[in-house]
GROMACS .gro file of C-alpha atoms in nm:
model
  335
    1MET     CA    1  16.983   6.605  -1.948
    2VAL     CA    2  16.782   6.413  -2.070
    3LYS     CA    3  16.649   6.431  -2.449
    4PHE     CA    4  16.360   6.330  -2.615
    5LYS     CA    5  16.318   6.345  -2.980
    6ARG     CA    6  15.939   6.348  -2.919
    7PRO     CA    7  15.924   6.211  -2.502
    8LEU     CA    8  15.812   5.928  -2.633
    9ILE     CA    9  16.013   5.757  -2.263
   10LEU     CA   10  15.770   5.954  -2.076
   11LYS     CA   11  15.487   5.928  -2.329
   12PHE     CA   12  15.527   5.536  -2.271
   13TYR     CA   13  15.485   5.500  -1.882
   14LEU     CA   14  15.203   5.807  -1.911
   15GLY     CA   15  15.004   5.554  -2.106
   16LEU     CA   16  15.114   5.261  -1.918
   17LEU     CA   17  14.947   5.402  -1.630
   18ALA     CA   18  14.678   5.502  -1.759
   19LEU     CA   19  14.583   5.178  -1.938
   20CYS     CA   20  14.634   4.947  -1.579
   21GLY     CA   21  14.375   5.148  -1.454
   22GLY     CA   22  14.143   5.116  -1.686
   23LEU     CA   23  14.217   4.756  -1.689
   24ASN     CA   24  14.243   4.683  -1.387
   25ALA     CA   25  13.870   4.879  -1.349
   26LEU     CA   26  13.780   4.674  -1.625
   27ILE     CA   27  13.874   4.295  -1.425
   28PHE     CA   28  13.571   4.370  -1.204
   29THR     CA   29  13.325   4.326  -1.491
   30ILE     CA   30  13.511   4.005  -1.583
   31PRO     CA   31  13.475   3.668  -1.431
   32LEU     CA   32  13.772   3.516  -1.340
   33ASP     CA   33  13.955   3.213  -1.187
   34PRO     CA   34  13.999   3.348  -0.857
   35SER     CA   35  14.415   3.252  -0.913
   36LEU     CA   36  14.441   3.441  -1.220
   37PHE     CA   37  14.219   3.722  -1.068
   38LEU     CA   38  14.489   3.789  -0.786
   39PHE     CA   39  14.787   3.733  -1.011
   40VAL     CA   40  14.668   4.010  -1.264
   41THR     CA   41  14.544   4.262  -0.983
   42SER     CA   42  14.917   4.257  -0.812
   43MET     CA   43  15.078   4.268  -1.121
   44PHE     CA   44  14.852   4.599  -1.268
   45LYS     CA   45  14.952   4.777  -0.886
   46GLY     CA   46  15.274   4.679  -0.935
   47VAL     CA   47  15.321   4.828  -1.256
   48MET     CA   48  15.126   5.186  -1.182
   49SER     CA   49  15.378   5.198  -0.925
   50PHE     CA   50  15.653   5.148  -1.178
   51CYS     CA   51  15.554   5.395  -1.413
   52ILE     CA   52  15.436   5.707  -1.107
   53ILE     CA   53  15.787   5.589  -0.976
   54ASN     CA   54  15.948   5.592  -1.331
   55VAL     CA   55  15.779   5.935  -1.427
   56PHE     CA   56  15.919   6.152  -1.128
   57THR     CA   57  16.273   6.006  -1.221
   58ILE     CA   58  16.250   6.063  -1.594
   59LEU     CA   59  16.169   6.388  -1.526
   60TYR     CA   60  16.392   6.542  -1.180
   61PHE     CA   61  16.648   6.247  -1.126
   62PRO     CA   62  16.720   6.083  -1.469
   63LYS     CA   63  17.082   5.972  -1.359
   64LEU     CA   64  16.886   5.732  -1.132
   65GLN     CA   65  16.704   5.571  -1.401
   66ASN     CA   66  16.880   5.265  -1.435
   67TRP     CA   67  16.878   5.220  -1.107
   68ILE     CA   68  16.443   5.205  -1.099
   69ASN     CA   69  16.455   4.980  -1.449
   70GLY     CA   70  16.644   4.782  -1.154
   71LEU     CA   71  16.360   4.764  -0.898
   72GLY     CA   72  16.144   4.737  -1.211
   73ILE     CA   73  16.332   4.349  -1.321
   74ILE     CA   74  16.287   4.264  -0.937
   75TYR     CA   75  15.913   4.354  -0.952
   76ILE     CA   76  15.870   4.107  -1.242
   77ILE     CA   77  16.114   3.827  -1.056
   78TYR     CA   78  15.812   3.884  -0.790
   79GLU     CA   79  15.571   3.852  -1.041
   80ILE     CA   80  15.689   3.537  -1.161
   81ILE     CA   81  15.730   3.407  -0.858
   82LEU     CA   82  15.424   3.454  -0.734
   83PHE     CA   83  15.241   3.319  -1.025
   84GLN     CA   84  15.425   2.999  -0.999
   85TYR     CA   85  15.270   2.982  -0.676
   86ILE     CA   86  14.908   3.092  -0.757
   87ASN     CA   87  14.902   2.801  -1.065
   88ASN     CA   88  15.084   2.550  -0.811
   89ASN     CA   89  14.836   2.613  -0.524
   90ALA     CA   90  14.498   2.692  -0.723
   91SER     CA   91  14.282   2.558  -0.496
   92LEU     CA   92  14.317   2.792  -0.209
   93PHE     CA   93  14.204   3.099  -0.380
   94VAL     CA   94  13.816   2.926  -0.487
   95ASP     CA   95  13.631   3.066  -0.200
   96ILE     CA   96  13.768   3.397  -0.140
   97PRO     CA   97  13.608   3.691  -0.221
   98GLN     CA   98  13.702   3.907  -0.486
   99ARG     CA   99  13.761   4.248  -0.263
  100ALA     CA  100  13.958   4.001  -0.045
  101LEU     CA  101  14.169   3.924  -0.346
  102MET     CA  102  14.238   4.222  -0.454
  103MET     CA  103  14.342   4.353  -0.155
  104MET     CA  104  14.556   4.057  -0.054
  105LEU     CA  105  14.380   4.089   0.303
  106LYS     CA  106  14.579   3.900   0.547
  107SER     CA  107  14.264   3.727   0.726
  108LYS     CA  108  14.200   3.589   0.423
  109VAL     CA  109  14.477   3.537   0.162
  110GLN     CA  110  14.775   3.337   0.312
  111LEU     CA  111  15.121   3.405   0.115
  112PRO     CA  112  15.383   3.171   0.224
  113LEU     CA  113  15.643   3.413   0.463
  114TYR     CA  114  15.919   3.443   0.187
  115LEU     CA  115  15.645   3.633  -0.064
  116ASN     CA  116  15.527   3.870   0.232
  117ILE     CA  117  15.851   3.942   0.272
  118TYR     CA  118  15.979   3.974  -0.090
  119ARG     CA  119  15.634   4.217  -0.131
  120ILE     CA  120  15.712   4.405   0.225
  121LEU     CA  121  16.046   4.489   0.080
  122LEU     CA  122  15.966   4.582  -0.266
  123THR     CA  123  15.651   4.804  -0.061
  124ALA     CA  124  15.913   4.976   0.124
  125VAL     CA  125  16.180   5.037  -0.127
  126PHE     CA  126  15.871   5.246  -0.312
  127LEU     CA  127  15.745   5.444  -0.024
  128CYS     CA  128  16.091   5.493   0.040
  129ILE     CA  129  16.153   5.625  -0.329
  130MET     CA  130  15.810   5.777  -0.313
  131ALA     CA  131  15.956   5.984   0.026
  132TYR     CA  132  16.282   6.093  -0.139
  133THR     CA  133  16.116   6.209  -0.441
  134SER     CA  134  15.821   6.414  -0.259
  135THR     CA  135  16.069   6.566  -0.018
  136ALA     CA  136  16.314   6.712  -0.280
  137VAL     CA  137  16.079   6.823  -0.518
  138ILE     CA  138  15.858   7.040  -0.240
  139PHE     CA  139  16.124   7.162  -0.027
  140LYS     CA  140  16.476   7.076  -0.220
  141GLN     CA  141  16.416   7.167  -0.601
  142GLN     CA  142  16.349   7.528  -0.545
  143HIS     CA  143  16.583   7.658  -0.833
  144GLN     CA  144  16.333   7.863  -1.098
  145ASN     CA  145  16.383   7.657  -1.398
  146ILE     CA  146  16.145   7.681  -1.709
  147TYR     CA  147  16.005   7.373  -1.711
  148PHE     CA  148  16.012   7.305  -1.359
  149ASP     CA  149  15.790   7.620  -1.324
  150LYS     CA  150  15.578   7.485  -1.562
  151ILE     CA  151  15.532   7.104  -1.458
  152LYS     CA  152  15.572   7.193  -1.038
  153THR     CA  153  15.191   7.213  -0.960
  154TRP     CA  154  15.144   6.846  -1.147
  155SER     CA  155  15.405   6.717  -0.985
  156LYS     CA  156  15.268   6.808  -0.679
  157LEU     CA  157  14.921   6.668  -0.776
  158LEU     CA  158  15.080   6.319  -0.802
  159ILE     CA  159  15.263   6.371  -0.488
  160PHE     CA  160  14.944   6.357  -0.315
  161PHE     CA  161  14.783   6.129  -0.555
  162THR     CA  162  14.993   5.879  -0.421
  163GLY     CA  163  14.987   5.986  -0.067
  164LEU     CA  164  14.592   5.950  -0.073
  165MET     CA  165  14.601   5.633  -0.244
  166VAL     CA  166  14.869   5.499   0.076
  167ILE     CA  167  14.626   5.622   0.328
  168LEU     CA  168  14.314   5.431   0.143
  169PHE     CA  169  14.445   5.123   0.063
  170ALA     CA  170  14.694   5.054   0.326
  171PRO     CA  171  14.453   4.976   0.604
  172LEU     CA  172  14.273   4.774   0.343
  173SER     CA  173  14.530   4.495   0.370
  174TYR     CA  174  14.553   4.419   0.741
  175VAL     CA  175  14.217   4.488   0.844
  176GLN     CA  176  13.823   4.461   0.765
  177MET     CA  177  13.690   4.767   0.652
  178PRO     CA  178  13.300   4.814   0.526
  179GLU     CA  179  13.309   4.657   0.074
  180ASN     CA  180  13.137   5.003   0.011
  181PHE     CA  181  13.466   5.131   0.118
  182SER     CA  182  13.731   4.959  -0.042
  183TYR     CA  183  13.487   4.972  -0.397
  184PHE     CA  184  13.501   5.350  -0.338
  185ALA     CA  185  13.900   5.365  -0.292
  186THR     CA  186  13.939   5.165  -0.612
  187ILE     CA  187  13.682   5.407  -0.840
  188LEU     CA  188  13.890   5.727  -0.673
  189SER     CA  189  14.208   5.601  -0.758
  190PHE     CA  190  14.150   5.506  -1.114
  191ILE     CA  191  13.980   5.848  -1.194
  192LEU     CA  192  14.269   6.015  -1.020
  193ILE     CA  193  14.498   5.854  -1.228
  194GLU     CA  194  14.261   5.862  -1.571
  195LEU     CA  195  14.295   6.247  -1.436
  196PHE     CA  196  14.648   6.294  -1.366
  197VAL     CA  197  14.743   6.173  -1.710
  198PHE     CA  198  14.460   6.348  -1.918
  199TYR     CA  199  14.561   6.663  -1.734
  200ARG     CA  200  14.937   6.660  -1.785
  201PRO     CA  201  15.144   6.965  -1.887
  202ALA     CA  202  15.098   7.001  -2.261
  203PHE     CA  203  15.528   7.097  -2.370
  204LEU     CA  204  15.506   6.715  -2.286
  205ASN     CA  205  15.366   6.622  -2.593
  206ARG     CA  206  15.572   6.859  -2.811
  207SER     CA  207  15.870   6.745  -3.006
  208ALA     CA  208  16.256   6.852  -3.020
  209LEU     CA  209  16.249   6.909  -2.616
  210LYS     CA  210  16.528   6.925  -2.405
  211ILE     CA  211  16.347   6.765  -2.098
  212SER     CA  212  16.557   6.881  -1.780
  213PHE     CA  213  16.546   7.020  -1.468
  214GLY     CA  214  16.890   7.074  -1.397
  215ASN     CA  215  17.119   7.386  -1.453
  216SER     CA  216  17.154   7.427  -1.728
  217PHE     CA  217  16.781   7.565  -1.800
  218ASN     CA  218  16.755   7.757  -1.460
  219ARG     CA  219  16.628   8.141  -1.510
  220ASP     CA  220  16.818   8.394  -1.397
  221SER     CA  221  16.630   8.753  -1.269
  222GLU     CA  222  16.696   8.888  -1.531
  223TYR     CA  223  16.833   8.807  -1.917
  224ALA     CA  224  17.112   8.853  -2.161
  225ILE     CA  225  16.830   9.020  -2.367
  226SER     CA  226  16.508   9.235  -2.298
  227GLU     CA  227  16.198   9.140  -2.390
  228LEU     CA  228  16.191   9.474  -2.597
  229GLU     CA  229  16.469   9.412  -2.806
  230PHE     CA  230  16.339   9.091  -2.953
  231ILE     CA  231  15.960   9.185  -2.978
  232ASN     CA  232  16.178   9.494  -3.222
  233GLU     CA  233  16.422   9.264  -3.402
  234PHE     CA  234  16.162   8.968  -3.414
  235TYR     CA  235  15.839   9.121  -3.455
  236THR     CA  236  15.884   9.447  -3.597
  237LYS     CA  237  16.122   9.425  -3.846
  238LEU     CA  238  15.990   9.115  -3.970
  239TYR     CA  239  16.238   8.913  -3.889
  240PHE     CA  240  16.067   8.544  -3.899
  241VAL     CA  241  15.933   8.591  -4.263
  242GLN     CA  242  16.299   8.503  -4.339
  243ASN     CA  243  16.416   8.270  -4.556
  244ASP     CA  244  16.745   8.201  -4.355
  245ALA     CA  245  16.558   8.207  -4.024
  246SER     CA  246  16.781   8.068  -3.736
  247LEU     CA  247  16.775   8.010  -3.386
  248GLU     CA  248  17.185   8.120  -3.467
  249ASN     CA  249  17.101   8.396  -3.695
  250LEU     CA  250  16.884   8.576  -3.420
  251ALA     CA  251  17.089   8.530  -3.154
  252LYS     CA  252  17.411   8.699  -3.340
  253LEU     CA  253  17.135   9.024  -3.376
  254LEU     CA  254  17.097   9.049  -3.087
  255ASN     CA  255  17.441   8.991  -2.922
  256ILE     CA  256  17.355   8.694  -2.745
  257SER     CA  257  17.424   8.333  -2.731
  258SER     CA  258  17.216   8.074  -2.906
  259ASN     CA  259  17.118   7.902  -2.578
  260ASP     CA  260  17.016   8.164  -2.402
  261LEU     CA  261  16.773   8.302  -2.711
  262TYR     CA  262  16.658   7.939  -2.679
  263LYS     CA  263  16.565   7.994  -2.292
  264PHE     CA  264  16.479   8.335  -2.334
  265ILE     CA  265  16.180   8.205  -2.650
  266TYR     CA  266  16.090   7.945  -2.435
  267TYR     CA  267  16.059   8.062  -2.147
  268LYS     CA  268  15.839   8.388  -2.243
  269TYR     CA  269  15.620   8.220  -2.510
  270SER     CA  270  15.617   7.819  -2.373
  271MET     CA  271  15.751   7.687  -2.742
  272THR     CA  272  16.076   7.616  -2.931
  273PHE     CA  273  16.198   7.921  -3.151
  274ASN     CA  274  16.094   7.712  -3.479
  275ASP     CA  275  15.745   7.638  -3.347
  276LEU     CA  276  15.757   8.034  -3.271
  277VAL     CA  277  15.876   8.138  -3.654
  278ASN     CA  278  15.581   7.878  -3.791
  279LYS     CA  279  15.348   7.998  -3.627
  280ASN     CA  280  15.374   8.380  -3.674
  281ARG     CA  281  15.451   8.315  -4.083
  282VAL     CA  282  15.100   8.179  -4.052
  283ASP     CA  283  14.976   8.411  -3.923
  284TYR     CA  284  15.079   8.644  -4.123
  285PHE     CA  285  14.967   8.426  -4.424
  286ILE     CA  286  14.624   8.497  -4.253
  287ASP     CA  287  14.714   8.847  -4.272
  288ILE     CA  288  14.839   8.889  -4.593
  289ILE     CA  289  14.571   8.674  -4.831
  290HIS     CA  290  14.276   8.936  -4.598
  291ASN     CA  291  14.539   9.234  -4.780
  292PRO     CA  292  14.374   9.339  -5.127
  293LYS     CA  293  14.746   9.375  -5.225
  294TYR     CA  294  14.781   9.036  -5.242
  295LEU     CA  295  14.433   8.946  -5.432
  296ASN     CA  296  14.585   8.801  -5.750
  297PHE     CA  297  14.885   8.632  -5.568
  298THR     CA  298  14.883   8.214  -5.561
  299ILE     CA  299  14.956   8.032  -5.255
  300ASP     CA  300  15.278   7.908  -5.342
  301ALA     CA  301  15.377   8.316  -5.364
  302LEU     CA  302  15.196   8.393  -5.026
  303ALA     CA  303  15.364   8.114  -4.876
  304LYS     CA  304  15.731   8.277  -4.992
  305GLU     CA  305  15.586   8.603  -4.886
  306ALA     CA  306  15.528   8.468  -4.514
  307GLY     CA  307  15.873   8.297  -4.503
  308PHE     CA  308  15.803   7.945  -4.650
  309SER     CA  309  16.025   7.810  -4.914
  310SER     CA  310  15.727   7.687  -5.088
  311ARG     CA  311  15.353   7.557  -5.046
  312GLN     CA  312  15.441   7.278  -4.977
  313HIS     CA  313  15.578   7.370  -4.671
  314LEU     CA  314  15.362   7.579  -4.570
  315TYR     CA  315  15.066   7.245  -4.536
  316LYS     CA  316  15.175   7.158  -4.190
  317PRO     CA  317  15.253   7.460  -4.028
  318PHE     CA  318  14.913   7.549  -4.130
  319LYS     CA  319  14.772   7.257  -4.009
  320LYS     CA  320  14.892   7.264  -3.688
  321PHE     CA  321  14.850   7.627  -3.562
  322HIS     CA  322  14.515   7.716  -3.761
  323GLY     CA  323  14.390   7.392  -3.895
  324GLY     CA  324  14.240   7.288  -4.204
  325ASN     CA  325  14.352   7.351  -4.537
  326PRO     CA  326  14.486   7.714  -4.653
  327SER     CA  327  14.336   7.680  -4.998
  328ASP     CA  328  13.996   7.614  -4.846
  329ILE     CA  329  14.073   7.969  -4.644
  330MET     CA  330  14.146   8.150  -4.980
  331ASP     CA  331  13.792   8.020  -5.118
  332ALA     CA  332  13.646   8.133  -4.837
  333ILE     CA  333  13.773   8.489  -4.888
  334ALA     CA  334  13.702   8.481  -5.264
  335VAL     CA  335  13.361   8.353  -5.226
   0.00000   0.00000   0.00000
């Protein structure tokens, strides 16, 4: 299981993927020395491939993380060797068009045998890893998991995107294709990268989540608790306004384990227990400020009625689930 206090590792690779895609597009608008252009575009493509592999690894195969990081180190060594070769042989790349450099067209870019072998091996390893992970995600990982259900479509889009890039770019290194085709393939890849990152599942941004597709989060056909029991205890009896509301306490009232209750809440409401409590407290706060019975209550008193220990503890959840400031909405009602 991979635990993110905030899912910074995953966010880092998604951010790096988008950044490299954007910078790679920007490179075409900047006049660069051919040798530097070759190095930079090669580096960006490699980093993007590494990021895609890491996204899969973190979400589906966390035990392989160290092996993937080792592959990343091997790739960095390749880039260092390539950079040294380019620096020592800059004159070889002066008259080569940017498109041929970007695609490392065999008829134009002549690299020594050891670099070609190194590059072919890295490419083969990358393709093998992508083939394995893609097969596992689509065909083998069929257990119904609360996170897997939410990310399945996104994962398939990533697989489709990667496969499309391989189909588009693989021939460009070996065959002299029309110039417009290579530019189309490049632009399309950058657009897909940005869309892939932008439309990621919302739960990947949340804090205090345990992201894992292991069996510990598999959901059974029936839960240990019915939704009606939960609604009665949590909503009808206004459990969320109690000051001592907690996952453990509610689990005892419902006679189930805390782990089962956590999974039930996340699958049904797509949020953690604390977020569910705070969201309903904010909704309840908004309801009671419209009630004439609470007309003369202060914000502090209203916050306590809604279950918050003080007005200070109200502000952050209010901004998160409603937006703005509690005093603003109260002033608007008073007018």
